[in-house]
mmCIF file of C-alpha atoms in Angstrom:
data_model
loop_
_atom_site.group_PDB
_atom_site.id
_atom_site.type_symbol
_atom_site.label_atom_id
_atom_site.label_comp_id
_atom_site.label_asym_id
_atom_site.label_seq_id
_atom_site.Cartn_x
_atom_site.Cartn_y
_atom_site.Cartn_z
ATOM 1 C CA MET A 9 285.252 -56.771 140.544
ATOM 2 C CA ASN A 10 281.406 -57.539 140.832
ATOM 3 C CA THR A 11 281.209 -60.094 137.972
ATOM 4 C CA SER A 12 277.379 -60.136 138.268
ATOM 5 C CA THR A 13 277.277 -56.606 136.748
ATOM 6 C CA TRP A 14 278.845 -58.252 133.556
ATOM 7 C CA PRO A 15 277.102 -58.492 130.321
ATOM 8 C CA GLU A 16 276.430 -61.827 128.632
ATOM 9 C CA LEU A 17 279.842 -63.118 127.502
ATOM 10 C CA LEU A 18 281.216 -66.175 125.668
ATOM 11 C CA VAL A 19 284.451 -67.473 125.198
ATOM 12 C CA ILE A 20 285.022 -68.741 122.018
ATOM 13 C CA ASP A 21 287.570 -70.814 120.080
ATOM 14 C CA VAL A 22 287.365 -72.132 116.389
ATOM 15 C CA GLU A 23 289.591 -74.617 114.642
ATOM 16 C CA GLY A 24 290.077 -74.712 110.753
ATOM 17 C CA ASN A 25 291.014 -77.111 108.129
ATOM 18 C CA GLY A 26 294.330 -75.385 107.004
ATOM 19 C CA ALA A 27 292.649 -73.841 103.889
ATOM 20 C CA ASN A 28 293.335 -70.171 103.001
ATOM 21 C CA PRO A 29 290.633 -68.751 104.049
ATOM 22 C CA PRO A 30 289.927 -71.488 106.567
ATOM 23 C CA ASP A 31 286.821 -73.523 106.530
ATOM 24 C CA LEU A 32 285.499 -74.482 110.304
ATOM 25 C CA VAL A 33 285.993 -77.698 111.564
ATOM 26 C CA GLU A 34 285.235 -77.162 115.209
ATOM 27 C CA VAL A 35 283.513 -74.113 117.186
ATOM 28 C CA ALA A 36 283.317 -73.863 120.891
ATOM 29 C CA ALA A 37 281.497 -71.269 122.865
ATOM 30 C CA LEU A 38 281.667 -71.281 126.707
ATOM 31 C CA PRO A 39 279.557 -68.899 128.857
ATOM 32 C CA ILE A 40 281.037 -66.891 131.730
ATOM 33 C CA ARG A 41 278.417 -66.585 134.488
ATOM 34 C CA ASN A 42 278.635 -65.475 138.102
ATOM 35 C CA GLY A 43 282.595 -65.143 137.526
ATOM 36 C CA ARG A 44 283.068 -68.825 136.474
ATOM 37 C CA PRO A 45 282.938 -70.789 133.194
ATOM 38 C CA ASP A 46 279.495 -72.472 132.879
ATOM 39 C CA THR A 47 280.140 -75.856 131.242
ATOM 40 C CA SER A 48 276.692 -76.740 131.509
ATOM 41 C CA THR A 49 275.429 -74.583 128.777
ATOM 42 C CA ALA A 50 278.552 -74.652 126.847
ATOM 43 C CA GLY A 51 278.052 -74.933 122.908
ATOM 44 C CA ALA A 52 280.391 -77.142 120.750
ATOM 45 C CA TRP A 53 280.155 -78.260 117.042
ATOM 46 C CA LEU A 54 282.274 -80.394 115.121
ATOM 47 C CA ILE A 55 282.047 -79.693 111.119
ATOM 48 C CA ARG A 56 282.742 -81.680 108.076
ATOM 49 C CA PRO A 57 284.421 -78.896 105.929
ATOM 50 C CA PRO A 58 284.008 -78.654 102.086
ATOM 51 C CA ILE A 59 287.732 -79.058 101.780
ATOM 52 C CA GLY A 60 289.821 -81.937 103.412
ATOM 53 C CA VAL A 61 291.836 -80.997 106.554
ATOM 54 C CA SER A 62 295.677 -80.755 105.820
ATOM 55 C CA PRO A 63 297.665 -83.046 107.160
ATOM 56 C CA PHE A 64 299.550 -80.517 108.786
ATOM 57 C CA VAL A 65 296.870 -78.997 110.613
ATOM 58 C CA ALA A 66 295.354 -82.365 111.493
ATOM 59 C CA ARG A 67 298.438 -82.994 113.276
ATOM 60 C CA ILE A 68 298.029 -79.997 115.629
ATOM 61 C CA HIS A 69 294.510 -80.396 116.562
ATOM 62 C CA GLY A 70 293.837 -84.146 115.785
ATOM 63 C CA LEU A 71 290.707 -83.490 113.770
ATOM 64 C CA THR A 72 291.399 -85.552 110.633
ATOM 65 C CA ASN A 73 289.244 -86.002 107.913
ATOM 66 C CA ALA A 74 288.305 -89.688 109.210
ATOM 67 C CA VAL A 75 287.300 -88.100 112.287
ATOM 68 C CA LEU A 76 284.870 -85.591 110.701
ATOM 69 C CA ALA A 77 283.477 -87.889 108.066
ATOM 70 C CA ASN A 78 280.170 -88.141 109.620
ATOM 71 C CA GLU A 79 280.030 -84.882 111.102
ATOM 72 C CA PRO A 80 277.453 -82.200 109.775
ATOM 73 C CA THR A 81 278.318 -79.547 107.168
ATOM 74 C CA TRP A 82 278.580 -75.808 108.235
ATOM 75 C CA ASP A 83 275.107 -74.971 106.551
ATOM 76 C CA THR A 84 273.569 -77.566 108.929
ATOM 77 C CA VAL A 85 274.660 -76.248 112.177
ATOM 78 C CA ALA A 86 275.238 -72.702 111.128
ATOM 79 C CA SER A 87 271.582 -71.418 112.448
ATOM 80 C CA ASP A 88 272.514 -73.359 115.799
ATOM 81 C CA VAL A 89 275.858 -71.452 116.243
ATOM 82 C CA ALA A 90 274.283 -68.232 115.489
ATOM 83 C CA LYS A 91 271.398 -68.617 117.704
ATOM 84 C CA HIS A 92 273.907 -69.689 120.541
ATOM 85 C CA LEU A 93 276.242 -66.749 119.956
ATOM 86 C CA GLY A 94 273.347 -64.209 119.523
ATOM 87 C CA GLU A 95 274.556 -60.802 120.589
ATOM 88 C CA SER A 96 276.516 -61.586 123.660
ATOM 89 C CA TRP A 97 280.121 -60.271 123.963
ATOM 90 C CA ILE A 98 282.813 -62.955 122.852
ATOM 91 C CA CYS A 99 286.209 -63.426 124.387
ATOM 92 C CA ALA A 100 289.288 -65.033 122.647
ATOM 93 C CA HIS A 101 292.810 -65.463 122.475
ATOM 94 C CA ASN A 102 294.111 -63.407 119.443
ATOM 95 C CA ALA A 103 290.629 -62.446 119.048
ATOM 96 C CA HIS A 104 290.893 -60.898 115.329
ATOM 97 C CA VAL A 105 291.595 -64.605 114.050
ATOM 98 C CA ASP A 106 288.439 -66.368 115.628
ATOM 99 C CA TYR A 107 286.105 -63.319 115.138
ATOM 100 C CA GLY A 108 287.183 -62.896 111.543
ATOM 101 C CA VAL A 109 286.615 -66.656 110.701
ATOM 102 C CA LEU A 110 283.254 -66.638 112.471
ATOM 103 C CA SER A 111 282.051 -63.463 110.960
ATOM 104 C CA ARG A 112 282.987 -64.583 107.412
ATOM 105 C CA HIS A 113 280.865 -67.715 108.238
ATOM 106 C CA LEU A 114 278.083 -65.749 109.669
ATOM 107 C CA PRO A 115 277.748 -62.679 107.793
ATOM 108 C CA ASN A 116 275.040 -61.412 109.599
ATOM 109 C CA TRP A 117 276.053 -62.020 113.224
ATOM 110 C CA ARG A 118 277.484 -59.201 115.330
ATOM 111 C CA PRO A 119 278.779 -59.470 118.957
ATOM 112 C CA ALA A 120 278.236 -56.737 121.513
ATOM 113 C CA GLY A 121 282.020 -56.700 121.840
ATOM 114 C CA VAL A 122 285.057 -58.601 121.120
ATOM 115 C CA ILE A 123 287.670 -59.000 124.006
ATOM 116 C CA ASP A 124 291.232 -60.390 123.399
ATOM 117 C CA THR A 125 292.974 -61.889 126.097
ATOM 118 C CA LEU A 126 296.131 -61.725 124.050
ATOM 119 C CA ARG A 127 296.039 -57.862 124.154
ATOM 120 C CA LEU A 128 294.822 -57.694 127.723
ATOM 121 C CA ALA A 129 297.664 -59.982 128.738
ATOM 122 C CA ARG A 130 300.083 -57.613 127.199
ATOM 123 C CA ALA A 131 298.531 -54.735 129.095
ATOM 124 C CA THR A 132 298.441 -56.314 132.243
ATOM 125 C CA TRP A 133 301.626 -58.505 132.659
ATOM 126 C CA LYS A 134 304.091 -56.275 130.875
ATOM 127 C CA GLY A 135 307.616 -57.982 129.986
ATOM 128 C CA LEU A 136 306.629 -61.599 129.484
ATOM 129 C CA PRO A 137 309.058 -63.259 126.715
ATOM 130 C CA SER A 138 305.763 -64.607 125.032
ATOM 131 C CA TYR A 139 302.274 -64.202 125.219
ATOM 132 C CA LYS A 140 301.072 -67.412 123.598
ATOM 133 C CA LEU A 141 298.559 -69.316 125.159
ATOM 134 C CA ASP A 142 300.572 -71.862 126.571
ATOM 135 C CA THR A 143 302.993 -69.112 128.082
ATOM 136 C CA LEU A 144 300.159 -67.662 129.869
ATOM 137 C CA ILE A 145 298.530 -70.802 131.111
ATOM 138 C CA ALA A 146 301.826 -71.401 132.815
ATOM 139 C CA HIS A 147 302.618 -68.024 133.948
ATOM 140 C CA ALA A 148 298.924 -67.806 135.776
ATOM 141 C CA GLU A 149 299.289 -71.292 136.850
ATOM 142 C CA LEU A 150 296.088 -72.130 135.754
ATOM 143 C CA ASP A 151 294.385 -75.757 136.913
ATOM 144 C CA LEU A 152 293.101 -77.185 133.496
ATOM 145 C CA THR A 153 292.883 -80.628 134.777
ATOM 146 C CA ARG A 154 289.191 -80.628 134.204
ATOM 147 C CA ALA A 155 289.547 -79.200 130.759
ATOM 148 C CA PRO A 156 287.762 -81.199 127.840
ATOM 149 C CA ALA A 157 289.835 -82.809 124.820
ATOM 150 C CA GLN A 158 293.412 -81.553 124.736
ATOM 151 C CA ARG A 159 295.323 -78.458 123.821
ATOM 152 C CA HIS A 160 294.311 -76.986 120.262
ATOM 153 C CA ARG A 161 290.789 -78.372 120.340
ATOM 154 C CA ALA A 162 288.572 -75.670 120.473
ATOM 155 C CA THR A 163 286.733 -76.766 123.628
ATOM 156 C CA PHE A 164 290.090 -77.118 125.431
ATOM 157 C CA ASP A 165 291.520 -73.726 124.286
ATOM 158 C CA ALA A 166 287.957 -72.020 125.234
ATOM 159 C CA TYR A 167 288.023 -73.504 128.488
ATOM 160 C CA ALA A 168 291.607 -72.284 129.146
ATOM 161 C CA THR A 169 290.974 -68.870 127.731
ATOM 162 C CA SER A 170 287.926 -68.575 129.993
ATOM 163 C CA TYR A 171 290.215 -69.091 133.040
ATOM 164 C CA LEU A 172 292.981 -66.967 131.517
ATOM 165 C CA PHE A 173 290.478 -64.033 131.188
ATOM 166 C CA LEU A 174 289.314 -64.422 134.650
ATOM 167 C CA ALA A 175 292.720 -64.247 136.264
ATOM 168 C CA LEU A 176 293.410 -61.107 133.976
ATOM 169 C CA ALA A 177 290.064 -59.502 134.993
ATOM 170 C CA GLU A 178 291.091 -59.400 138.678
ATOM 171 C CA HIS A 179 293.491 -56.690 138.014
ATOM 172 C CA TYR A 180 290.764 -54.325 136.782
ATOM 173 C CA PRO A 181 288.530 -52.495 139.109
ATOM 174 C CA THR A 182 285.352 -52.146 136.553
ATOM 175 C CA TRP A 183 284.014 -53.748 133.588
ATOM 176 C CA GLU A 184 284.837 -50.337 131.652
ATOM 177 C CA ALA A 185 288.591 -50.250 132.691
ATOM 178 C CA LEU A 186 288.490 -54.160 131.661
ATOM 179 C CA ILE A 187 287.271 -53.794 128.243
ATOM 180 C CA ALA A 188 289.271 -50.373 127.693
ATOM 181 C CA ALA A 189 292.489 -52.626 127.999
ATOM 182 C CA ALA A 190 291.131 -55.564 126.105
ATOM 183 C CA ILE A 191 289.329 -54.402 122.927
ATOM 184 C CA PRO A 192 291.537 -54.150 120.003
ATOM 185 C CA PRO A 193 290.727 -51.078 117.667
ATOM 186 C CA GLY A 194 288.358 -51.512 114.955
ATOM 187 C CA LEU A 195 286.544 -54.440 116.572
ATOM 188 C CA PRO A 196 282.848 -54.413 118.054
ATOM 189 C CA GLY A 197 282.685 -52.682 121.401
ATOM 190 C CA ALA A 198 285.831 -50.639 120.833
ATOM 191 C CA PRO A 199 285.100 -47.060 122.308
ATOM 192 C CA GLU A 200 284.755 -44.609 119.554
ATOM 193 C CA PRO A 201 287.788 -42.156 119.053
ATOM 194 C CA GLU A 202 287.629 -38.923 120.495
ATOM 195 C CA PRO A 203 286.395 -36.406 117.721
ATOM 196 C CA GLU A 204 289.137 -33.929 116.711
ATOM 197 C CA GLU A 205 288.859 -30.224 117.862
ATOM 198 C CA THR A 206 287.973 -28.055 115.007
ATOM 199 C CA LEU A 207 289.465 -24.477 115.514
ATOM 200 C CA TRP A 208 287.396 -21.920 113.599
#
């Protein structure tokens, strides 16, 4: 596929504090340009949440209350995040979660479209025992030795998801075919349902 025809695309990942609904503690947005992740223009933000990070969640991503104690609050970084995201397409693994959290924090933001690598992997690699990100990283034999931070940090997961997306995209001849398999129903960018024929 000719990746030069792709629209502006950001691979995103968010981490939360374990509250329900979650407050953001980390956001990462990694552009795909010329068929590869562009780490030189990636955006990454650490955020001090209004409610402390739960011990269980802190053990997963490593972002403890002590680590976040001197980071800015969401109100301080929200405009910068919104400006960075713009109206680009976004891509994430299990994208309705990341999109849902971000859109709740940025109520006036709407991306051009939302690509889900979980949905895309299920359509592309049928019959895998699991479609968790770790399983797909192993299945695609992705080289993540240059990934920032570690697994379950937003920067690492966005980096891993970007390479997963590129591996999946190789199976599709056009952008249109790719997004037809990758956008969950009801999310931005999904094709409108065909109108039902009216018989008169």
